[in-house]
Amino acid sequence: MGSHEHSHDHSGPEPLAARVQRMTGLNPACCYQCGKCSAGCPMAAETTLRPHDVMRLVARNRLDKLADADGLWLCLTCETCTSRCPNGCDPARTMDALREIFAAGKDGKPPKAISAFHKSFLNQVRNHGRLFEMGLIMSYKLGGGPMFADVTTTPSVLARGKLGLAPHNVKGMDEVRRIFAACAEEEAQP
Amino acid sequence: MKIGYFPGCSLHGLSREYEESLKAIVAGLDTELVEVDDWSCCGASSAHGSSHLLGVALPARNLAIAEEQGLPEVLAPCAACYARLASARHEISEDPQLAGRVNNVLVRDFKNTVRVRSILEVLKGQIAGIKARATNPLKDLKVACYYGCLLVRPVQVTGGYDDPEDPSSMEDICKAAGAVPVKWNRRLDCCGGGLSMSRTGSVVRLSAAILKDAKAAGADAVVVACPMCHSNLDFRQKAMKHRGAWEGDMPVLFLTQVVGMSMGIDPKTLGMGRHFVSTDSVLARTAGTGSGSGTGTNSAAAVAGEVG
């Protein structure tokens, strides 16, 4: 597994299946649509595109259909699909690759609240090296999360001594920032 | 024995009772935790979906530091941290090119020698010690052992220390503490994980189904080994009730608290008062059931009352 080639020949737009295979090291066409992944998927009931649908659309290069799918963003990475796939297709890793592709492009944006959560989370890590939960909650709400959700429960969290009021910055902040920057730079290369 | 220790962000925040109870029990198990110096976030559920390299490099920084400290293995009690660290180790070992990219990003000479251990794996190896120190065995306590997702799957990442479809390590650990594991169906189902804030409705649906199954099986408490599972099953019971998905109060315990109670450790030390659903019913059932110190456990109601 893993990405075997980091760049490709720019003779034309790279087909989706090839791009995903380059990222995951796995051929999406290996999926023979048995549906075992979707049978065990906890989010299958809430999404229009289940894991085996996603695998088929990737194999058929249907980036357009996948852009409209909420399933990619609802995926919890519970690894049930990957664990049970009889042909080693790793749908969970494929979901990650697709999220990465769509996050970098114009189409297929995640639902606002989910996107706001991930952005806020990573910003906390980028700025402090660790997750500062209080900062995450504030930044998530300001960044597009539901403003009044959990307003009544937050005091009870504080009362239990569960929320720190000040962030802890790791000593190796320079290294953490460099990791974020270097990953962004490398992923931005075609 | 000495083992490297990666606490992760949750054990210093929302789930500090997990760290409190872990530290309280390892002393009795002759185990010393050596914290990874200046550890940083593993990236959890957000990094791997935004950049594959970032999702590997963030945990790899911690493994590299542990390696420099001379630690052959690291315990990551949080199931999500465990999954990210173990997955990074697995992917780097399978893909030399990725290993090179990670070393370039880290600017460290990382050789990927550090094994990553889950709490189940570590406590499973200490079953004899847990049994021997169970002065207050939890004889009447019926527990639903909840594994969730990331402790036992996928097997390529865990190395197969337990069966991904029919695990038994958590039940074995609870039995060693004297508790009675119930048979139930949803111990490997997902609780909704990282969607707790951004899609609470999904978490309510998934977590309420888990609690209902545990209740139907006759459990007095659900046992977990993951801060996210704990938060969704304990903290979110209020939202479940509010939305009409769940009735009742199901205490949700960290596995380390179960072991700690069996050792007769004071409930306050185990952080039993930090839960949202009161643990009084559990403490009342277990107080003085064994030959050990009943007095320690009796102060529990007061502890829980302080913050509840």
Short mmCIF file of C-alpha atoms in Angstrom, two decimals:
data_model
loop_
_atom_site.label_atom_id
_atom_site.label_comp_id
_atom_site.label_asym_id
_atom_site.label_seq_id
_atom_site.Cartn_x
_atom_site.Cartn_y
_atom_site.Cartn_z
CA MET A 1 0.00 0.00 0.00
CA GLY A 2 1.00 3.65 -0.10
CA SER A 3 1.67 6.07 -2.88
CA HIS A 4 4.09 4.59 -5.34
CA GLU A 5 4.58 7.56 -7.60
CA HIS A 6 4.37 11.07 -6.41
CA SER A 7 3.85 12.90 -9.68
CA HIS A 8 2.39 12.01 -13.02
CA ASP A 9 2.85 12.91 -16.65
CA HIS A 10 0.80 15.98 -17.60
CA SER A 11 -0.36 14.89 -21.03
CA GLY A 12 -3.96 15.46 -19.93
CA PRO A 13 -6.13 15.56 -16.84
CA GLU A 14 -5.41 12.47 -14.81
CA PRO A 15 -8.46 10.17 -14.59
CA LEU A 16 -9.89 9.90 -11.07
CA ALA A 17 -9.28 6.15 -10.73
CA ALA A 18 -5.62 6.60 -11.62
CA ARG A 19 -5.26 9.53 -9.28
CA VAL A 20 -6.79 7.63 -6.37
CA GLN A 21 -4.61 4.62 -7.16
CA ARG A 22 -1.54 6.87 -7.16
CA MET A 23 -2.55 8.20 -3.73
CA THR A 24 -3.59 4.94 -2.10
CA GLY A 25 -1.51 2.37 -3.94
CA LEU A 26 -4.69 0.36 -4.48
CA ASN A 27 -6.64 -0.22 -7.69
CA PRO A 28 -10.27 0.90 -7.15
CA ALA A 29 -11.40 -1.49 -9.91
CA CYS A 30 -10.59 -4.39 -7.56
CA CYS A 31 -13.95 -3.75 -5.90
CA TYR A 32 -16.46 -6.32 -7.20
CA GLN A 33 -19.48 -4.64 -5.60
CA CYS A 34 -20.35 -7.30 -3.03
CA GLY A 35 -21.66 -4.55 -0.73
CA LYS A 36 -20.23 -6.01 2.48
CA CYS A 37 -18.71 -2.59 3.29
CA SER A 38 -22.07 -0.86 3.01
CA ALA A 39 -23.83 -3.56 5.03
CA GLY A 40 -21.66 -2.68 8.02
CA CYS A 41 -21.36 1.08 7.45
CA PRO A 42 -22.83 3.00 10.43
CA MET A 43 -23.60 6.03 8.24
CA ALA A 44 -25.19 4.09 5.34
CA ALA A 45 -28.64 5.01 6.65
CA GLU A 46 -27.89 8.73 6.35
CA THR A 47 -26.17 8.93 3.01
CA THR A 48 -27.13 8.58 -0.63
CA LEU A 49 -23.76 7.15 -1.65
CA ARG A 50 -22.66 4.16 0.40
CA PRO A 51 -19.07 2.85 0.44
CA HIS A 52 -19.54 0.38 -2.43
CA ASP A 53 -21.23 3.11 -4.49
CA VAL A 54 -18.24 5.33 -3.90
CA MET A 55 -15.84 2.57 -4.96
CA ARG A 56 -17.73 2.03 -8.20
CA LEU A 57 -17.88 5.74 -9.02
CA VAL A 58 -14.15 6.08 -8.43
CA ALA A 59 -13.43 3.13 -10.72
CA ARG A 60 -15.62 4.78 -13.38
CA ASN A 61 -13.97 8.19 -12.97
CA ARG A 62 -17.25 9.86 -11.95
CA LEU A 63 -15.80 12.81 -10.07
CA ASP A 64 -18.99 14.73 -10.92
CA LYS A 65 -21.27 12.27 -9.10
CA LEU A 66 -18.94 12.09 -6.11
CA ALA A 67 -18.88 15.87 -5.79
CA ASP A 68 -22.56 15.81 -4.86
CA ALA A 69 -22.16 13.03 -2.31
CA ASP A 70 -22.39 13.76 1.38
CA GLY A 71 -21.16 10.27 2.21
CA LEU A 72 -17.51 11.26 1.85
CA TRP A 73 -17.85 13.83 4.58
CA LEU A 74 -20.04 11.75 6.84
CA CYS A 75 -17.57 8.86 6.82
CA LEU A 76 -16.42 8.31 10.42
CA THR A 77 -13.30 6.32 9.49
CA CYS A 78 -14.56 3.54 11.74
CA GLU A 79 -12.65 1.12 9.49
CA THR A 80 -15.50 -1.41 9.39
CA CYS A 81 -15.50 -1.39 5.59
CA THR A 82 -11.73 -1.77 5.32
CA SER A 83 -11.73 -4.46 7.97
CA ARG A 84 -14.38 -6.52 6.20
CA CYS A 85 -13.54 -6.04 2.50
CA PRO A 86 -12.90 -9.51 1.09
CA ASN A 87 -10.66 -8.10 -1.64
CA GLY A 88 -8.47 -5.69 0.33
CA CYS A 89 -9.89 -2.56 -1.33
CA ASP A 90 -9.66 -0.24 1.70
CA PRO A 91 -12.73 1.99 1.17
CA ALA A 92 -11.80 4.07 4.28
CA ARG A 93 -8.46 5.04 2.75
CA THR A 94 -10.24 5.76 -0.56
CA MET A 95 -12.63 8.10 1.28
CA ASP A 96 -9.64 9.94 2.74
CA ALA A 97 -8.06 10.30 -0.70
CA LEU A 98 -11.32 11.69 -2.12
CA ARG A 99 -11.70 14.14 0.77
CA GLU A 100 -8.18 15.32 0.10
CA ILE A 101 -8.91 15.76 -3.63
CA PHE A 102 -12.12 17.69 -3.01
CA ALA A 103 -10.69 19.80 -0.21
CA ALA A 104 -8.02 21.04 -2.61
CA GLY A 105 -10.42 21.65 -5.52
CA LYS A 106 -13.46 23.79 -6.19
CA ASP A 107 -16.17 21.13 -6.24
CA GLY A 108 -17.55 18.85 -3.61
CA LYS A 109 -17.21 20.93 -0.47
CA PRO A 110 -18.09 19.32 2.85
CA PRO A 111 -21.17 20.40 4.84
CA LYS A 112 -20.47 23.72 6.57
CA ALA A 113 -20.41 22.45 10.16
CA ILE A 114 -18.16 19.50 9.39
CA SER A 115 -15.75 21.67 7.43
CA ALA A 116 -15.72 24.28 10.21
CA PHE A 117 -14.92 21.59 12.77
CA HIS A 118 -11.96 20.12 10.89
CA LYS A 119 -10.55 23.57 10.05
CA SER A 120 -10.85 24.69 13.67
CA PHE A 121 -9.29 21.47 14.91
CA LEU A 122 -6.27 21.71 12.63
CA ASN A 123 -5.83 25.41 13.40
CA GLN A 124 -5.58 24.56 17.10
CA VAL A 125 -2.89 22.00 16.36
CA ARG A 126 -1.06 24.34 13.98
CA ASN A 127 -1.07 27.17 16.55
CA HIS A 128 -0.39 25.25 19.76
CA GLY A 129 0.91 21.81 18.75
CA ARG A 130 -1.91 20.30 20.78
CA LEU A 131 -5.66 20.59 20.71
CA PHE A 132 -6.92 23.39 22.95
CA GLU A 133 -10.53 22.30 23.39
CA MET A 134 -11.94 25.63 24.54
CA GLY A 135 -10.24 27.28 21.56
CA LEU A 136 -11.68 24.62 19.28
CA ILE A 137 -15.22 25.29 20.52
CA MET A 138 -14.91 29.07 20.08
CA SER A 139 -13.22 28.88 16.70
CA TYR A 140 -15.71 26.25 15.47
CA LYS A 141 -18.68 28.44 16.36
CA LEU A 142 -17.17 31.54 14.80
CA GLY A 143 -16.09 29.58 11.75
CA GLY A 144 -19.52 28.33 10.74
CA GLY A 145 -20.56 25.83 13.40
CA PRO A 146 -23.99 26.15 15.04
CA MET A 147 -23.61 29.18 17.33
CA PHE A 148 -25.96 28.17 20.12
CA ALA A 149 -25.49 24.41 20.22
CA ASP A 150 -24.04 23.20 23.52
CA VAL A 151 -24.29 26.66 25.10
CA THR A 152 -26.25 25.21 27.99
CA THR A 153 -23.97 22.20 28.44
CA THR A 154 -20.62 24.04 28.41
CA PRO A 155 -20.89 25.26 32.05
CA SER A 156 -21.37 21.67 33.23
CA VAL A 157 -18.21 20.67 31.34
CA LEU A 158 -16.30 23.46 33.05
CA ALA A 159 -17.71 22.49 36.46
CA ARG A 160 -16.20 19.03 36.05
CA GLY A 161 -12.76 20.49 35.48
CA LYS A 162 -12.73 19.08 31.97
CA LEU A 163 -11.95 22.22 29.97
CA GLY A 164 -8.62 23.99 30.27
CA LEU A 165 -8.86 27.77 30.08
CA ALA A 166 -5.45 28.40 28.55
CA PRO A 167 -3.71 26.54 25.73
CA HIS A 168 -0.50 24.60 26.26
CA ASN A 169 2.05 25.34 23.56
CA VAL A 170 4.54 22.59 22.82
CA LYS A 171 8.21 23.56 22.87
CA GLY A 172 8.70 22.25 19.36
CA MET A 173 6.23 24.71 17.80
CA ASP A 174 8.71 25.53 15.05
CA GLU A 175 8.78 21.89 14.07
CA VAL A 176 4.99 21.56 14.16
CA ARG A 177 4.58 24.65 11.96
CA ARG A 178 7.24 23.33 9.61
CA ILE A 179 5.37 19.99 9.34
CA PHE A 180 2.15 21.79 8.40
CA ALA A 181 3.95 24.02 5.89
CA ALA A 182 5.96 21.22 4.33
CA CYS A 183 2.89 18.99 3.95
CA ALA A 184 0.89 21.82 2.37
CA GLU A 185 3.76 22.56 0.00
CA GLU A 186 4.31 18.96 -0.99
CA GLU A 187 0.60 18.22 -1.43
CA ALA A 188 0.23 21.34 -3.57
CA GLN A 189 2.69 19.96 -6.12
CA PRO A 190 0.87 18.38 -9.04
CA MET B 1 8.23 -2.56 33.57
CA LYS B 2 8.77 0.73 31.80
CA ILE B 3 6.67 1.78 28.83
CA GLY B 4 6.52 4.95 26.75
CA TYR B 5 3.37 6.99 27.27
CA PHE B 6 1.55 9.18 24.76
CA PRO B 7 -1.33 10.85 26.67
CA GLY B 8 -2.89 12.71 23.75
CA CYS B 9 -4.91 15.91 24.00
CA SER B 10 -8.13 14.43 25.40
CA LEU B 11 -6.44 12.88 28.43
CA HIS B 12 -5.26 16.36 29.41
CA GLY B 13 -8.69 17.88 28.72
CA LEU B 14 -12.16 16.45 28.37
CA SER B 15 -11.16 12.97 29.54
CA ARG B 16 -8.72 13.75 32.29
CA GLU B 17 -10.30 11.06 34.48
CA TYR B 18 -8.91 8.54 31.99
CA GLU B 19 -5.36 9.71 32.75
CA GLU B 20 -6.08 10.04 36.47
CA SER B 21 -7.32 6.45 36.68
CA LEU B 22 -4.56 5.13 34.42
CA LYS B 23 -1.85 6.68 36.56
CA ALA B 24 -3.56 5.38 39.70
CA ILE B 25 -3.59 1.76 38.51
CA VAL B 26 -0.17 1.46 36.88
CA ALA B 27 1.47 2.20 40.22
CA GLY B 28 -0.16 -0.98 41.54
CA LEU B 29 0.86 -2.96 38.46
CA ASP B 30 4.58 -2.20 38.80
CA THR B 31 4.52 -0.28 35.56
CA GLU B 32 6.20 3.04 34.97
CA LEU B 33 4.91 5.38 32.27
CA VAL B 34 7.61 7.42 30.55
CA GLU B 35 5.90 10.33 28.81
CA VAL B 36 6.97 11.15 25.26
CA ASP B 37 8.89 14.44 25.57
CA ASP B 38 7.03 17.49 24.32
CA TRP B 39 4.49 15.32 22.51
CA SER B 40 2.13 16.95 20.01
CA CYS B 41 -1.34 16.15 18.69
CA CYS B 42 -1.66 13.02 16.51
CA GLY B 43 -4.01 14.87 14.14
CA ALA B 44 -6.93 12.66 15.23
CA SER B 45 -9.96 12.61 12.96
CA SER B 46 -9.14 15.83 11.12
CA ALA B 47 -5.61 15.54 9.68
CA HIS B 48 -5.85 12.29 7.71
CA GLY B 49 -8.91 13.48 5.79
CA SER B 50 -7.27 16.73 4.74
CA SER B 51 -3.74 15.60 3.85
CA HIS B 52 -2.48 12.05 3.89
CA LEU B 53 1.09 13.17 4.53
CA LEU B 54 0.03 15.38 7.45
CA GLY B 55 -2.00 12.48 8.88
CA VAL B 56 1.18 10.39 8.95
CA ALA B 57 3.73 13.09 9.81
CA LEU B 58 1.96 14.42 12.92
CA PRO B 59 1.93 11.04 14.69
CA ALA B 60 5.39 10.23 13.29
CA ARG B 61 6.89 13.24 15.09
CA ASN B 62 5.87 11.64 18.38
CA LEU B 63 7.16 8.21 17.40
CA ALA B 64 10.46 9.81 16.35
CA ILE B 65 10.82 11.53 19.73
CA ALA B 66 10.01 8.27 21.54
CA GLU B 67 12.67 6.57 19.44
CA GLU B 68 15.21 9.26 20.40
CA GLN B 69 14.27 8.65 24.06
CA GLY B 70 15.15 4.99 23.56
CA LEU B 71 11.61 3.75 24.11
CA PRO B 72 10.90 0.45 22.34
CA GLU B 73 7.14 0.79 22.78
CA VAL B 74 4.56 3.47 23.49
CA LEU B 75 1.15 3.15 25.11
CA ALA B 76 -1.54 5.37 23.56
CA PRO B 77 -4.60 5.00 25.84
CA CYS B 78 -6.88 7.04 23.56
CA ALA B 79 -8.26 4.77 20.84
CA ALA B 80 -8.01 7.51 18.21
CA CYS B 81 -4.40 8.36 19.10
CA TYR B 82 -3.62 4.65 19.11
CA ALA B 83 -5.12 4.26 15.64
CA ARG B 84 -3.23 7.25 14.22
CA LEU B 85 0.13 6.30 15.75
CA ALA B 86 -0.20 2.60 14.85
CA SER B 87 -1.44 3.44 11.37
CA ALA B 88 1.52 5.79 10.79
CA ARG B 89 3.93 3.08 11.92
CA HIS B 90 2.25 0.54 9.64
CA GLU B 91 2.14 2.79 6.56
CA ILE B 92 5.73 3.96 6.96
CA SER B 93 6.95 0.38 7.30
CA GLU B 94 5.04 -0.69 4.18
CA ASP B 95 6.06 2.21 1.98
CA PRO B 96 9.74 3.26 1.82
CA GLN B 97 8.89 6.26 -0.33
CA LEU B 98 6.43 7.55 2.27
CA ALA B 99 9.09 6.92 4.93
CA GLY B 100 11.46 9.19 3.00
CA ARG B 101 8.85 11.92 2.61
CA VAL B 102 8.05 11.80 6.33
CA ASN B 103 11.72 12.07 7.29
CA ASN B 104 12.10 15.04 4.94
CA VAL B 105 9.16 16.78 6.55
CA LEU B 106 10.25 15.99 10.11
CA VAL B 107 13.94 16.66 9.46
CA ARG B 108 14.68 13.76 11.78
CA ASP B 109 16.44 10.49 11.19
CA PHE B 110 13.44 8.38 12.14
CA LYS B 111 13.84 4.61 11.81
CA ASN B 112 10.31 3.58 12.79
CA THR B 113 11.37 1.24 15.57
CA VAL B 114 8.71 2.13 18.16
CA ARG B 115 5.84 -0.31 18.63
CA VAL B 116 2.46 1.24 19.47
CA ARG B 117 0.32 -0.43 22.14
CA SER B 118 -3.35 0.03 22.96
CA ILE B 119 -4.58 0.03 26.55
CA LEU B 120 -6.23 -3.36 25.93
CA GLU B 121 -2.97 -4.86 24.76
CA VAL B 122 -1.07 -3.52 27.78
CA LEU B 123 -3.65 -4.49 30.41
CA LYS B 124 -4.18 -7.90 28.79
CA GLY B 125 -0.52 -8.55 29.53
CA GLN B 126 -1.13 -7.62 33.18
CA ILE B 127 -4.13 -9.81 33.90
CA ALA B 128 -2.35 -11.83 36.59
CA GLY B 129 -1.34 -8.60 38.35
CA ILE B 130 -4.86 -7.17 38.12
CA LYS B 131 -6.31 -10.36 39.62
CA ALA B 132 -3.73 -10.43 42.38
CA ARG B 133 -4.44 -6.82 43.35
CA ALA B 134 -8.23 -6.98 43.15
CA THR B 135 -8.82 -6.53 46.86
CA ASN B 136 -12.26 -5.13 46.13
CA PRO B 137 -13.45 -7.38 43.26
CA LEU B 138 -16.54 -6.01 41.53
CA LYS B 139 -18.58 -9.15 42.10
CA ASP B 140 -22.04 -7.91 41.27
CA LEU B 141 -21.20 -5.39 38.61
CA LYS B 142 -22.51 -6.34 35.19
CA VAL B 143 -20.57 -4.53 32.48
CA ALA B 144 -21.06 -4.11 28.74
CA CYS B 145 -17.55 -3.97 27.27
CA TYR B 146 -17.63 -1.50 24.40
CA TYR B 147 -14.71 -1.61 21.93
CA GLY B 148 -15.99 0.78 19.30
CA CYS B 149 -13.93 1.07 16.16
CA LEU B 150 -10.29 1.76 16.48
CA LEU B 151 -9.05 -0.46 19.30
CA VAL B 152 -9.20 -3.68 17.32
CA ARG B 153 -9.44 -2.79 13.62
CA PRO B 154 -8.18 -2.92 11.02
CA VAL B 155 -6.03 -5.90 11.89
CA GLN B 156 -3.19 -4.77 9.59
CA VAL B 157 -2.78 -1.78 11.89
CA THR B 158 -3.35 -3.47 15.27
CA GLY B 159 -1.15 -6.44 14.44
CA GLY B 160 -3.99 -8.71 15.54
CA TYR B 161 -3.53 -8.64 19.32
CA ASP B 162 -7.28 -9.28 19.45
CA ASP B 163 -9.92 -10.51 17.01
CA PRO B 164 -11.40 -7.59 15.00
CA GLU B 165 -14.87 -9.18 14.81
CA ASP B 166 -15.03 -11.09 18.10
CA PRO B 167 -12.58 -9.55 20.55
CA SER B 168 -12.24 -10.70 24.15
CA SER B 169 -9.42 -8.71 25.79
CA MET B 170 -11.67 -6.13 27.46
CA GLU B 171 -13.96 -8.82 28.87
CA ASP B 172 -10.91 -10.71 30.17
CA ILE B 173 -9.59 -7.58 31.89
CA CYS B 174 -12.99 -6.82 33.45
CA LYS B 175 -13.28 -10.44 34.65
CA ALA B 176 -9.86 -10.15 36.27
CA ALA B 177 -11.26 -7.14 38.15
CA GLY B 178 -14.16 -9.33 39.28
CA ALA B 179 -16.85 -7.72 37.09
CA VAL B 180 -19.30 -9.75 35.04
CA PRO B 181 -19.28 -8.96 31.30
CA VAL B 182 -22.68 -9.30 29.63
CA LYS B 183 -23.20 -10.72 26.16
CA TRP B 184 -24.44 -8.05 23.78
CA ASN B 185 -24.44 -7.12 20.13
CA ARG B 186 -23.23 -3.59 19.63
CA ARG B 187 -19.78 -3.66 21.21
CA LEU B 188 -18.03 -3.05 17.87
CA ASP B 189 -20.47 -0.48 16.46
CA CYS B 190 -19.35 3.11 15.95
CA CYS B 191 -20.58 5.75 18.44
CA GLY B 192 -20.36 8.56 15.89
CA GLY B 193 -16.80 9.48 16.80
CA GLY B 194 -15.68 12.92 15.74
CA LEU B 195 -19.11 14.11 14.54
CA SER B 196 -20.15 14.87 18.14
CA MET B 197 -20.18 18.63 17.60
CA SER B 198 -20.66 18.94 13.87
CA ARG B 199 -23.49 16.42 13.43
CA THR B 200 -24.89 15.66 16.86
CA GLY B 201 -27.99 13.98 15.40
CA SER B 202 -25.90 11.15 13.96
CA VAL B 203 -24.12 10.66 17.27
CA VAL B 204 -27.44 10.53 19.11
CA ARG B 205 -28.76 7.88 16.71
CA LEU B 206 -25.66 5.68 16.89
CA SER B 207 -24.84 6.08 20.58
CA ALA B 208 -28.44 5.61 21.77
CA ALA B 209 -28.59 2.30 19.90
CA ILE B 210 -25.45 1.19 21.75
CA LEU B 211 -26.81 2.18 25.17
CA LYS B 212 -30.19 0.54 24.53
CA ASP B 213 -28.51 -2.72 23.61
CA ALA B 214 -26.31 -2.59 26.71
CA LYS B 215 -29.36 -1.94 28.87
CA ALA B 216 -31.35 -4.74 27.25
CA ALA B 217 -28.45 -7.11 28.01
CA GLY B 218 -28.76 -6.19 31.69
CA ALA B 219 -25.61 -4.09 32.03
CA ASP B 220 -25.14 -1.83 35.07
CA ALA B 221 -22.52 0.16 33.20
CA VAL B 222 -20.81 0.46 29.84
CA VAL B 223 -17.02 0.20 29.85
CA VAL B 224 -14.96 2.10 27.27
CA ALA B 225 -11.30 2.78 26.47
CA CYS B 226 -11.65 5.85 24.27
CA PRO B 227 -12.27 9.51 25.16
CA MET B 228 -14.51 10.07 22.13
CA CYS B 229 -16.63 7.01 22.91
CA HIS B 230 -16.85 8.20 26.50
CA SER B 231 -17.92 11.67 25.53
CA ASN B 232 -20.54 10.43 23.09
CA LEU B 233 -21.98 7.79 25.42
CA ASP B 234 -21.79 9.77 28.68
CA PHE B 235 -22.00 13.50 27.91
CA ARG B 236 -24.42 13.01 24.99
CA GLN B 237 -27.02 11.09 27.07
CA LYS B 238 -28.59 14.47 27.78
CA ALA B 239 -28.95 15.20 24.05
CA MET B 240 -30.28 11.67 23.49
CA LYS B 241 -33.00 12.25 26.10
CA HIS B 242 -33.76 15.70 24.78
CA ARG B 243 -34.32 14.23 21.32
CA GLY B 244 -36.38 11.32 22.65
CA ALA B 245 -33.83 8.68 21.65
CA TRP B 246 -32.98 7.39 25.12
CA GLU B 247 -34.40 7.13 28.61
CA GLY B 248 -32.60 6.27 31.80
CA ASP B 249 -29.09 6.80 33.10
CA MET B 250 -26.31 4.49 32.04
CA PRO B 251 -22.97 5.08 33.78
CA VAL B 252 -20.06 4.92 31.36
CA LEU B 253 -16.73 3.92 32.88
CA PHE B 254 -13.21 3.92 31.58
CA LEU B 255 -11.65 0.48 31.73
CA THR B 256 -8.91 1.91 33.95
CA GLN B 257 -11.58 3.05 36.44
CA VAL B 258 -13.00 -0.48 36.58
CA VAL B 259 -9.55 -1.88 37.35
CA GLY B 260 -8.95 0.95 39.84
CA MET B 261 -12.20 0.26 41.70
CA SER B 262 -11.25 -3.40 42.01
CA MET B 263 -7.97 -2.31 43.59
CA GLY B 264 -9.95 -0.33 46.15
CA ILE B 265 -8.55 2.99 44.95
CA ASP B 266 -10.42 6.05 46.16
CA PRO B 267 -13.12 7.07 43.60
CA LYS B 268 -11.97 10.68 43.67
CA THR B 269 -8.49 9.60 42.61
CA LEU B 270 -10.11 7.67 39.75
CA GLY B 271 -12.00 10.78 38.62
CA MET B 272 -15.38 9.10 39.13
CA GLY B 273 -16.95 12.46 39.95
CA ARG B 274 -16.13 13.98 36.56
CA HIS B 275 -18.78 12.01 34.68
CA PHE B 276 -22.02 13.53 33.41
CA VAL B 277 -24.11 10.49 34.23
CA SER B 278 -23.56 9.82 37.92
CA THR B 279 -21.44 6.80 38.82
CA ASP B 280 -23.06 6.55 42.29
CA SER B 281 -25.10 3.47 41.33
CA VAL B 282 -21.90 1.67 40.32
CA LEU B 283 -20.03 2.74 43.44
CA ALA B 284 -22.93 1.73 45.68
CA ARG B 285 -22.96 -1.75 44.16
CA THR B 286 -19.24 -2.24 44.43
CA ALA B 287 -18.53 -0.64 47.78
CA GLY B 288 -17.08 -3.21 50.13
CA THR B 289 -18.13 -6.22 48.05
CA GLY B 290 -14.74 -7.76 48.60
CA SER B 291 -12.36 -8.18 51.48
CA GLY B 292 -10.75 -4.84 50.68
CA SER B 293 -11.25 -1.26 51.67
CA GLY B 294 -14.92 -0.38 51.66
CA THR B 295 -14.24 2.93 53.32
CA GLY B 296 -12.46 4.34 50.29
CA THR B 297 -15.35 3.67 47.98
CA ASN B 298 -17.98 5.04 50.33
CA SER B 299 -16.72 8.58 49.94
CA ALA B 300 -17.63 8.33 46.29
CA ALA B 301 -21.15 9.67 46.54
CA ALA B 302 -19.79 12.83 48.12
CA VAL B 303 -17.23 13.16 45.33
CA ALA B 304 -19.79 12.72 42.59
CA GLY B 305 -22.12 15.10 44.44
CA GLU B 306 -19.56 17.85 44.48
CA VAL B 307 -19.71 18.37 40.77
CA GLY B 308 -22.97 16.71 39.77
#
